[in-house]
PDB file of C-alpha atoms in Angstrom:
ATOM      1  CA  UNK I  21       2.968  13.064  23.413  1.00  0.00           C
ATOM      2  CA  UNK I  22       4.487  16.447  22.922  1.00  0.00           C
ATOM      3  CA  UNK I  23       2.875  19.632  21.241  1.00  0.00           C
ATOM      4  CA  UNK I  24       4.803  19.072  18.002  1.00  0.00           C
ATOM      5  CA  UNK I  25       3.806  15.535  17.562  1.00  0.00           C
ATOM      6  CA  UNK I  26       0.102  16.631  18.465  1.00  0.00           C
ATOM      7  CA  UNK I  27       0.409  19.005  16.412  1.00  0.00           C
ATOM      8  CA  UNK I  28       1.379  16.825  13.141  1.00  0.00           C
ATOM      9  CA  UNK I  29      -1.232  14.580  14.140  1.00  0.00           C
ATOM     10  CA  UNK I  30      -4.045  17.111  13.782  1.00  0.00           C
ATOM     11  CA  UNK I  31      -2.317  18.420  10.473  1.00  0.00           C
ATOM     12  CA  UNK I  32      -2.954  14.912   9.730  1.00  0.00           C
ATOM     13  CA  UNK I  33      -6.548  14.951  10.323  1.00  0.00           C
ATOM     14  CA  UNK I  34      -6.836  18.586   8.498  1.00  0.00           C
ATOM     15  CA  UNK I  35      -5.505  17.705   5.761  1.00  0.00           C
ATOM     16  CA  UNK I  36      -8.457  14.107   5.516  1.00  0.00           C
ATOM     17  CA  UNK I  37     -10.476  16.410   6.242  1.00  0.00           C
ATOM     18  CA  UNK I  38      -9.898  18.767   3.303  1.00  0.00           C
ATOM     19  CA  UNK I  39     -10.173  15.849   0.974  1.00  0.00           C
ATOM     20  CA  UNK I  40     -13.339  15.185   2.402  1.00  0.00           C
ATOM     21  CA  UNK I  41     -12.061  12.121   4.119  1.00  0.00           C
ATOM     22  CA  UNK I  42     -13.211  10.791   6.644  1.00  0.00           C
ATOM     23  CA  UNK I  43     -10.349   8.348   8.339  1.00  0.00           C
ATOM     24  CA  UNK I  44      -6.760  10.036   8.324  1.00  0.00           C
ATOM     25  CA  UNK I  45      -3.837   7.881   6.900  1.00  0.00           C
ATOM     26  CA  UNK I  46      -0.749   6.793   7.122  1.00  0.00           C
ATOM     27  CA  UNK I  47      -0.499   8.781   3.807  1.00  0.00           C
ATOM     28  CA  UNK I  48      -1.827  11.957   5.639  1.00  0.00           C
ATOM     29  CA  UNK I  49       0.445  11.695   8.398  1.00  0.00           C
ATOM     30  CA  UNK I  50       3.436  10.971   6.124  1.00  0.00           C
ATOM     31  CA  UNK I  51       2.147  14.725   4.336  1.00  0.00           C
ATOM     32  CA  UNK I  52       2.251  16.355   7.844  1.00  0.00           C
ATOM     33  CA  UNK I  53       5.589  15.026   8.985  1.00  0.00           C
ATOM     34  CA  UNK I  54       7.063  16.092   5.875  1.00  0.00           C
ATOM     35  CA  UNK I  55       6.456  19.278   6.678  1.00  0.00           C
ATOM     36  CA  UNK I  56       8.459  19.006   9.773  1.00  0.00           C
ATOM     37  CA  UNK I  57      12.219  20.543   9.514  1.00  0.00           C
ATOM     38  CA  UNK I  58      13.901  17.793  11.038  1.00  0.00           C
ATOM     39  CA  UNK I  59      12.133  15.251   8.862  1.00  0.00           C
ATOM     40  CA  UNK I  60      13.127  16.949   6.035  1.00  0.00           C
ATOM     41  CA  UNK I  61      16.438  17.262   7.303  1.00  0.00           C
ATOM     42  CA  UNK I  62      16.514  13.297   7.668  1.00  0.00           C
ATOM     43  CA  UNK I  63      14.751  12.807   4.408  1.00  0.00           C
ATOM     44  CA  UNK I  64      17.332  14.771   2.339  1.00  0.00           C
ATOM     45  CA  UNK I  65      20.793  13.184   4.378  1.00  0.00           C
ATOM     46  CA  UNK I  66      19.228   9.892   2.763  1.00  0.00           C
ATOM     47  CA  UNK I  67      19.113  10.996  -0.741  1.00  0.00           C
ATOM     48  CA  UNK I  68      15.125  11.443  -0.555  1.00  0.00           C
ATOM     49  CA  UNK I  69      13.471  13.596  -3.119  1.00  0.00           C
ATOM     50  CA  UNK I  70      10.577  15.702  -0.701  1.00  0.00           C
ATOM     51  CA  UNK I  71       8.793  17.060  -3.918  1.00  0.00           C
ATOM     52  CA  UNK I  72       8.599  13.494  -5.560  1.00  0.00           C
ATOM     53  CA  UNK I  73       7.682  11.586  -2.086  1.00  0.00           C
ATOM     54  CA  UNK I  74       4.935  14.490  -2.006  1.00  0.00           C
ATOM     55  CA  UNK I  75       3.566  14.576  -5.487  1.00  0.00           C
ATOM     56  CA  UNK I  76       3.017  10.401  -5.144  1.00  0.00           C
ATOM     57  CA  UNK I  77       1.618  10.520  -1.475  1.00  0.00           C
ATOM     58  CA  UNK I  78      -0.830  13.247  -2.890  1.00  0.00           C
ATOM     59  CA  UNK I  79      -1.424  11.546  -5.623  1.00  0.00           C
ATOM     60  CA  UNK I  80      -1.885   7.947  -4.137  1.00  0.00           C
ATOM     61  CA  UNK I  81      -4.457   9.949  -1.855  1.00  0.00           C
ATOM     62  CA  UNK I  82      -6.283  11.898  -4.654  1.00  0.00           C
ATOM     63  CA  UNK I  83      -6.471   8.217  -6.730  1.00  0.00           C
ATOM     64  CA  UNK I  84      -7.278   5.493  -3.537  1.00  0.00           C
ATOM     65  CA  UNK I  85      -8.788   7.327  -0.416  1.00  0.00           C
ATOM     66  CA  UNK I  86     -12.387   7.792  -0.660  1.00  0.00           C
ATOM     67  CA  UNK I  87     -14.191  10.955  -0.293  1.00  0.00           C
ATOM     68  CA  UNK I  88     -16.765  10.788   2.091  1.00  0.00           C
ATOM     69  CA  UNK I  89     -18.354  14.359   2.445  1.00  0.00           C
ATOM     70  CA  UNK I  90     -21.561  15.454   1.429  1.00  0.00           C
ATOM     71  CA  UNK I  91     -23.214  18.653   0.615  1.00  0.00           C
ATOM     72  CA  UNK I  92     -21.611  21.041   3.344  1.00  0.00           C
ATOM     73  CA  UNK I  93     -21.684  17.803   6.146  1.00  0.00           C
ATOM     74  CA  UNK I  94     -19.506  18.021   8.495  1.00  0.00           C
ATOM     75  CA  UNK I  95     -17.231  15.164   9.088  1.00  0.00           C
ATOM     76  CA  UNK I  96     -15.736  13.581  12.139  1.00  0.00           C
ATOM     77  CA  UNK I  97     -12.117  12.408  11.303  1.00  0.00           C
ATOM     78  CA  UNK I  98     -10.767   9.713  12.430  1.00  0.00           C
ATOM     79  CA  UNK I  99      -7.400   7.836  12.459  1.00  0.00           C
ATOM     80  CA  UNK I 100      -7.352   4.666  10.463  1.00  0.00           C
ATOM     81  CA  UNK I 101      -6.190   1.258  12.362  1.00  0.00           C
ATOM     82  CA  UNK I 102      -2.807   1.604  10.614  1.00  0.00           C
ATOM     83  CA  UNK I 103      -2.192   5.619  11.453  1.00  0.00           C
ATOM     84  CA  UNK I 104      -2.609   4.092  15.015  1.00  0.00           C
ATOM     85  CA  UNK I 105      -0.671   1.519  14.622  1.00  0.00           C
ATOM     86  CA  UNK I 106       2.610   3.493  13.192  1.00  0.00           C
ATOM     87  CA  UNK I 107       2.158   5.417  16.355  1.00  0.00           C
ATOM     88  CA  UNK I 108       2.270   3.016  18.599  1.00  0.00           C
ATOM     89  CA  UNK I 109       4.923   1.096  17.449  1.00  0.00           C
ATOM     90  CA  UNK I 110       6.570   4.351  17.513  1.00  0.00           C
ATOM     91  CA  UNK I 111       5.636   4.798  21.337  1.00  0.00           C
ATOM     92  CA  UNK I 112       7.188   1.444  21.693  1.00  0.00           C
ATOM     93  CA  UNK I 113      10.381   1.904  20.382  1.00  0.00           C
ATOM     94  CA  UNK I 114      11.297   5.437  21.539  1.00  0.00           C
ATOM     95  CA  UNK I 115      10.253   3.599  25.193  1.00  0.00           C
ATOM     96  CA  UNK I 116      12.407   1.085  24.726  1.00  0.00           C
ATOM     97  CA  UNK I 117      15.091   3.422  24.609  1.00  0.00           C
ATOM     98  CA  UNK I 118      13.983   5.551  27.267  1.00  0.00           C
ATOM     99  CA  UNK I 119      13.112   8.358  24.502  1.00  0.00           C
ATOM    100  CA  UNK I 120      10.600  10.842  24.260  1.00  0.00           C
ATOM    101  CA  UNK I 121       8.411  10.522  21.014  1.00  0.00           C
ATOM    102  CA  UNK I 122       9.069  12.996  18.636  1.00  0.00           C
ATOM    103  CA  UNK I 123       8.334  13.647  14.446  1.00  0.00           C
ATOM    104  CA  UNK I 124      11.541  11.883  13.452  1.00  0.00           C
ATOM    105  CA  UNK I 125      10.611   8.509  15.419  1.00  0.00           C
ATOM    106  CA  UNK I 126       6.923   8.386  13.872  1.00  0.00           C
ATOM    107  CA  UNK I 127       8.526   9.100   9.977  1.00  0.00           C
ATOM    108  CA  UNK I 128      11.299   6.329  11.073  1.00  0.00           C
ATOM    109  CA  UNK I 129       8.142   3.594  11.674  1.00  0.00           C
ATOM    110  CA  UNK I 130       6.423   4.836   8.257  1.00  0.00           C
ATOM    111  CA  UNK I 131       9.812   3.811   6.670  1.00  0.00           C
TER     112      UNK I 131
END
């Protein structure tokens, strides 16, 4: 994995953890890869609206995703079954074209 995908994924887990969230998800990584340039680059070739994707993901976390913290706990963050998932099948695929993994292939598996 290479230091800009590691670095999205621990974004990721920041921004759970700011919630107070425990397990990191798909929704958080989808809010750190958007803040990747050539993600957004993708995302507005296709027509995509960043602020709007944003605003829902945000808001689809603020509504569904549990908060888990407590009175100044600390929490251990970790990445839910389907986070995993989307980056393994991303592993997968770039492999199977003798790629290395990067931002763009990880948003491509959330699409």
């Amino acid at each position: 994995m290479n230091a800009k995908v590691e670095a999205t994924c621990s974004q990721a887990m920041v921004y759970a953890r700011l919630r107070g969230q425990s397990v990191a998800t798909v929704e958080h990584l989808l809010l750190a890869l958007l803040a990747d340039r050539e993600v957004r680059k993708i995302l507005q070739k296709v027509g995509g609206n960043f602020d709007q994707i944003q605003e829902r993901v945000t808001k689809t976390l603020n509504d569904n995703i549990v908060t888990n913290v407590k009175d100044n706990e600390v929490l251990t963050i970790v990445p839910s079954e389907e986070f995993r998932s989307v980056l393994q099948r991303a592993i997968e695929h770039v492999a199977s074209c003798n790629r290395d993994l990067d931002n763009v292939s990880i948003f491509a598996e959330i699409l």
